[in-house]
């Protein structure tokens, strides 16, 4: 079983910054992809950014140049630094980890409980 716990959400003004953390525990494959997703009211959950164990990153277009995803493999912790925040960034942000033990098995996916980020003046 894998547990993911997010922290760092809150209320910030437009143009401000906020840092999110996700602490992972339990047993999971050492080679994996971790990511941040977000879901605003009335909208589908969408990818924010992902990062592999080796540090390869991928960002959704709306956050490129503003958000930075990183991870500390020794601490099993995922981070998201959010700068130049906009009202449209308001959402519940979720931590995620995915991996496949073998090529023919289904992808295993785990989610955190989410943390609220509100960008408003």
PDB file of C-alpha atoms in Angstrom:
ATOM      1  CA  UNK A   1       0.000   0.000   0.000  1.00  0.00           C
ATOM      2  CA  UNK A   2       1.139   3.524  -0.857  1.00  0.00           C
ATOM      3  CA  UNK A   3       0.175   6.694   0.959  1.00  0.00           C
ATOM      4  CA  UNK A   4       0.555  10.218  -0.440  1.00  0.00           C
ATOM      5  CA  UNK A   5       0.017  13.286   1.738  1.00  0.00           C
ATOM      6  CA  UNK A   6       0.001  16.782   0.257  1.00  0.00           C
ATOM      7  CA  UNK A   7       0.679  19.991   2.137  1.00  0.00           C
ATOM      8  CA  UNK A   8       1.269  23.666   1.414  1.00  0.00           C
ATOM      9  CA  UNK A   9      -2.016  24.785  -0.095  1.00  0.00           C
ATOM     10  CA  UNK A  10      -3.646  28.050   0.856  1.00  0.00           C
ATOM     11  CA  UNK A  11      -4.863  31.470  -0.246  1.00  0.00           C
ATOM     12  CA  UNK A  12      -2.549  33.749  -2.235  1.00  0.00           C
ATOM     13  CA  UNK A  13      -2.940  36.929  -4.267  1.00  0.00           C
ATOM     14  CA  UNK A  14      -2.506  37.003  -8.055  1.00  0.00           C
ATOM     15  CA  UNK A  15       1.182  37.193  -8.891  1.00  0.00           C
ATOM     16  CA  UNK A  16       2.138  35.510  -5.658  1.00  0.00           C
ATOM     17  CA  UNK A  17       3.947  32.244  -5.027  1.00  0.00           C
ATOM     18  CA  UNK A  18       3.157  29.026  -3.225  1.00  0.00           C
ATOM     19  CA  UNK A  19       5.040  25.775  -2.672  1.00  0.00           C
ATOM     20  CA  UNK A  20       3.389  22.364  -2.403  1.00  0.00           C
ATOM     21  CA  UNK A  21       4.863  19.180  -0.975  1.00  0.00           C
ATOM     22  CA  UNK A  22       3.817  15.542  -1.232  1.00  0.00           C
ATOM     23  CA  UNK A  23       5.228  12.966   1.167  1.00  0.00           C
ATOM     24  CA  UNK A  24       5.110   9.377  -0.080  1.00  0.00           C
ATOM     25  CA  UNK A  25       5.269   6.300   2.128  1.00  0.00           C
ATOM     26  CA  UNK A  26       4.708   2.573   1.826  1.00  0.00           C
ATOM     27  CA  UNK A  27       5.997   0.136  -0.742  1.00  0.00           C
ATOM     28  CA  UNK A  28       6.258   1.135  -4.379  1.00  0.00           C
ATOM     29  CA  UNK A  29       8.512   0.465  -7.330  1.00  0.00           C
ATOM     30  CA  UNK A  30      11.722   2.464  -7.317  1.00  0.00           C
ATOM     31  CA  UNK A  31      11.297   3.490 -10.967  1.00  0.00           C
ATOM     32  CA  UNK A  32       8.154   5.572 -11.253  1.00  0.00           C
ATOM     33  CA  UNK A  33       6.556   8.792 -12.410  1.00  0.00           C
ATOM     34  CA  UNK A  34       5.172  11.281  -9.916  1.00  0.00           C
ATOM     35  CA  UNK A  35       2.983  14.182 -10.827  1.00  0.00           C
ATOM     36  CA  UNK A  36       0.755  17.025  -9.801  1.00  0.00           C
ATOM     37  CA  UNK A  37      -2.794  17.253 -11.100  1.00  0.00           C
ATOM     38  CA  UNK A  38      -5.482  19.809 -10.375  1.00  0.00           C
ATOM     39  CA  UNK A  39      -9.244  20.024 -10.551  1.00  0.00           C
ATOM     40  CA  UNK A  40     -11.303  23.196 -10.472  1.00  0.00           C
ATOM     41  CA  UNK A  41     -15.047  23.195  -9.698  1.00  0.00           C
ATOM     42  CA  UNK A  42     -17.034  22.047 -12.715  1.00  0.00           C
ATOM     43  CA  UNK A  43     -13.941  20.973 -14.635  1.00  0.00           C
ATOM     44  CA  UNK A  44     -12.110  17.705 -15.231  1.00  0.00           C
ATOM     45  CA  UNK A  45      -8.912  16.849 -13.445  1.00  0.00           C
ATOM     46  CA  UNK A  46      -5.929  17.927 -15.527  1.00  0.00           C
ATOM     47  CA  UNK A  47      -2.201  17.337 -15.528  1.00  0.00           C
ATOM     48  CA  UNK A  48      -0.027  20.097 -14.117  1.00  0.00           C
ATOM     49  CA  UNK A  49       3.421  18.501 -14.280  1.00  0.00           C
ATOM     50  CA  UNK A  50       5.137  15.124 -14.040  1.00  0.00           C
ATOM     51  CA  UNK A  51       8.642  13.983 -13.178  1.00  0.00           C
ATOM     52  CA  UNK A  52      10.382  10.616 -13.474  1.00  0.00           C
ATOM     53  CA  UNK A  53      12.718   9.027 -10.955  1.00  0.00           C
ATOM     54  CA  UNK A  54      15.566  10.186 -13.179  1.00  0.00           C
ATOM     55  CA  UNK A  55      14.373  13.787 -13.175  1.00  0.00           C
ATOM     56  CA  UNK A  56      12.772  14.044 -16.620  1.00  0.00           C
ATOM     57  CA  UNK A  57       9.940  16.596 -16.444  1.00  0.00           C
ATOM     58  CA  UNK A  58       6.822  17.416 -18.406  1.00  0.00           C
ATOM     59  CA  UNK A  59       4.610  20.493 -17.944  1.00  0.00           C
ATOM     60  CA  UNK A  60       1.167  21.426 -19.109  1.00  0.00           C
ATOM     61  CA  UNK A  61       1.216  24.500 -21.348  1.00  0.00           C
ATOM     62  CA  UNK A  62      -0.672  26.817 -18.945  1.00  0.00           C
ATOM     63  CA  UNK A  63       2.011  26.445 -16.255  1.00  0.00           C
ATOM     64  CA  UNK A  64       5.185  26.380 -18.336  1.00  0.00           C
ATOM     65  CA  UNK A  65       7.645  28.991 -17.155  1.00  0.00           C
ATOM     66  CA  UNK A  66       5.733  29.574 -13.923  1.00  0.00           C
ATOM     67  CA  UNK A  67       5.698  26.231 -12.089  1.00  0.00           C
ATOM     68  CA  UNK A  68       8.614  23.948 -11.264  1.00  0.00           C
ATOM     69  CA  UNK A  69       8.257  20.294 -10.300  1.00  0.00           C
ATOM     70  CA  UNK A  70      11.014  18.485  -8.423  1.00  0.00           C
ATOM     71  CA  UNK A  71      11.536  15.439  -6.235  1.00  0.00           C
ATOM     72  CA  UNK A  72      13.851  14.198  -3.529  1.00  0.00           C
ATOM     73  CA  UNK A  73      14.152  10.449  -4.004  1.00  0.00           C
ATOM     74  CA  UNK A  74      15.986   9.967  -0.715  1.00  0.00           C
ATOM     75  CA  UNK A  75      13.081  11.584   1.157  1.00  0.00           C
ATOM     76  CA  UNK A  76      10.358  10.176  -1.118  1.00  0.00           C
ATOM     77  CA  UNK A  77       8.970  13.677  -1.460  1.00  0.00           C
ATOM     78  CA  UNK A  78       7.518  15.525  -4.443  1.00  0.00           C
ATOM     79  CA  UNK A  79       7.448  19.316  -4.734  1.00  0.00           C
ATOM     80  CA  UNK A  80       5.706  21.927  -6.817  1.00  0.00           C
ATOM     81  CA  UNK A  81       6.886  25.535  -6.741  1.00  0.00           C
ATOM     82  CA  UNK A  82       4.218  27.827  -8.157  1.00  0.00           C
ATOM     83  CA  UNK A  83       5.142  31.382  -9.138  1.00  0.00           C
ATOM     84  CA  UNK A  84       3.238  34.192 -10.858  1.00  0.00           C
ATOM     85  CA  UNK A  85      -0.030  32.620  -9.803  1.00  0.00           C
ATOM     86  CA  UNK A  86      -3.216  33.498 -11.656  1.00  0.00           C
ATOM     87  CA  UNK A  87      -6.872  33.206 -10.607  1.00  0.00           C
ATOM     88  CA  UNK A  88      -7.281  30.397 -13.137  1.00  0.00           C
ATOM     89  CA  UNK A  89      -4.764  28.353 -11.132  1.00  0.00           C
ATOM     90  CA  UNK A  90      -7.371  28.022  -8.387  1.00  0.00           C
ATOM     91  CA  UNK A  91      -8.094  24.326  -7.884  1.00  0.00           C
ATOM     92  CA  UNK A  92      -7.597  21.330  -5.666  1.00  0.00           C
ATOM     93  CA  UNK A  93      -4.100  20.029  -6.334  1.00  0.00           C
ATOM     94  CA  UNK A  94      -3.467  16.285  -6.144  1.00  0.00           C
ATOM     95  CA  UNK A  95      -0.247  14.317  -5.859  1.00  0.00           C
ATOM     96  CA  UNK A  96       0.076  11.150  -7.948  1.00  0.00           C
ATOM     97  CA  UNK A  97       2.498   8.267  -8.466  1.00  0.00           C
ATOM     98  CA  UNK A  98       2.388   5.650 -11.232  1.00  0.00           C
ATOM     99  CA  UNK A  99       4.491   2.650 -12.186  1.00  0.00           C
ATOM    100  CA  UNK A 100       4.498  -0.736 -13.901  1.00  0.00           C
ATOM    101  CA  UNK A 101       6.358  -3.687 -12.399  1.00  0.00           C
ATOM    102  CA  UNK A 102       6.474  -5.398 -15.807  1.00  0.00           C
ATOM    103  CA  UNK A 103       5.672  -4.302 -19.339  1.00  0.00           C
ATOM    104  CA  UNK A 104       2.509  -6.434 -19.582  1.00  0.00           C
ATOM    105  CA  UNK A 105       0.882  -5.483 -16.288  1.00  0.00           C
ATOM    106  CA  UNK A 106      -1.530  -2.629 -15.760  1.00  0.00           C
ATOM    107  CA  UNK A 107      -0.245   0.679 -14.492  1.00  0.00           C
ATOM    108  CA  UNK A 108      -0.564   1.113 -10.742  1.00  0.00           C
ATOM    109  CA  UNK A 109      -1.838   4.538  -9.746  1.00  0.00           C
ATOM    110  CA  UNK A 110      -2.109   6.173  -6.331  1.00  0.00           C
ATOM    111  CA  UNK A 111      -3.477   9.571  -5.349  1.00  0.00           C
ATOM    112  CA  UNK A 112      -3.182  11.902  -2.417  1.00  0.00           C
ATOM    113  CA  UNK A 113      -6.160  13.527  -0.739  1.00  0.00           C
ATOM    114  CA  UNK A 114      -5.622  16.899  -2.392  1.00  0.00           C
ATOM    115  CA  UNK A 115      -4.862  20.377  -1.121  1.00  0.00           C
ATOM    116  CA  UNK A 116      -6.779  23.553  -1.958  1.00  0.00           C
ATOM    117  CA  UNK A 117      -5.010  26.395  -3.748  1.00  0.00           C
ATOM    118  CA  UNK A 118      -6.977  29.622  -4.085  1.00  0.00           C
ATOM    119  CA  UNK A 119      -5.637  32.604  -6.034  1.00  0.00           C
ATOM    120  CA  UNK A 120      -7.719  35.690  -5.374  1.00  0.00           C
ATOM    121  CA  UNK A 121      -7.367  39.370  -4.547  1.00  0.00           C
TER     122      UNK A 121
END
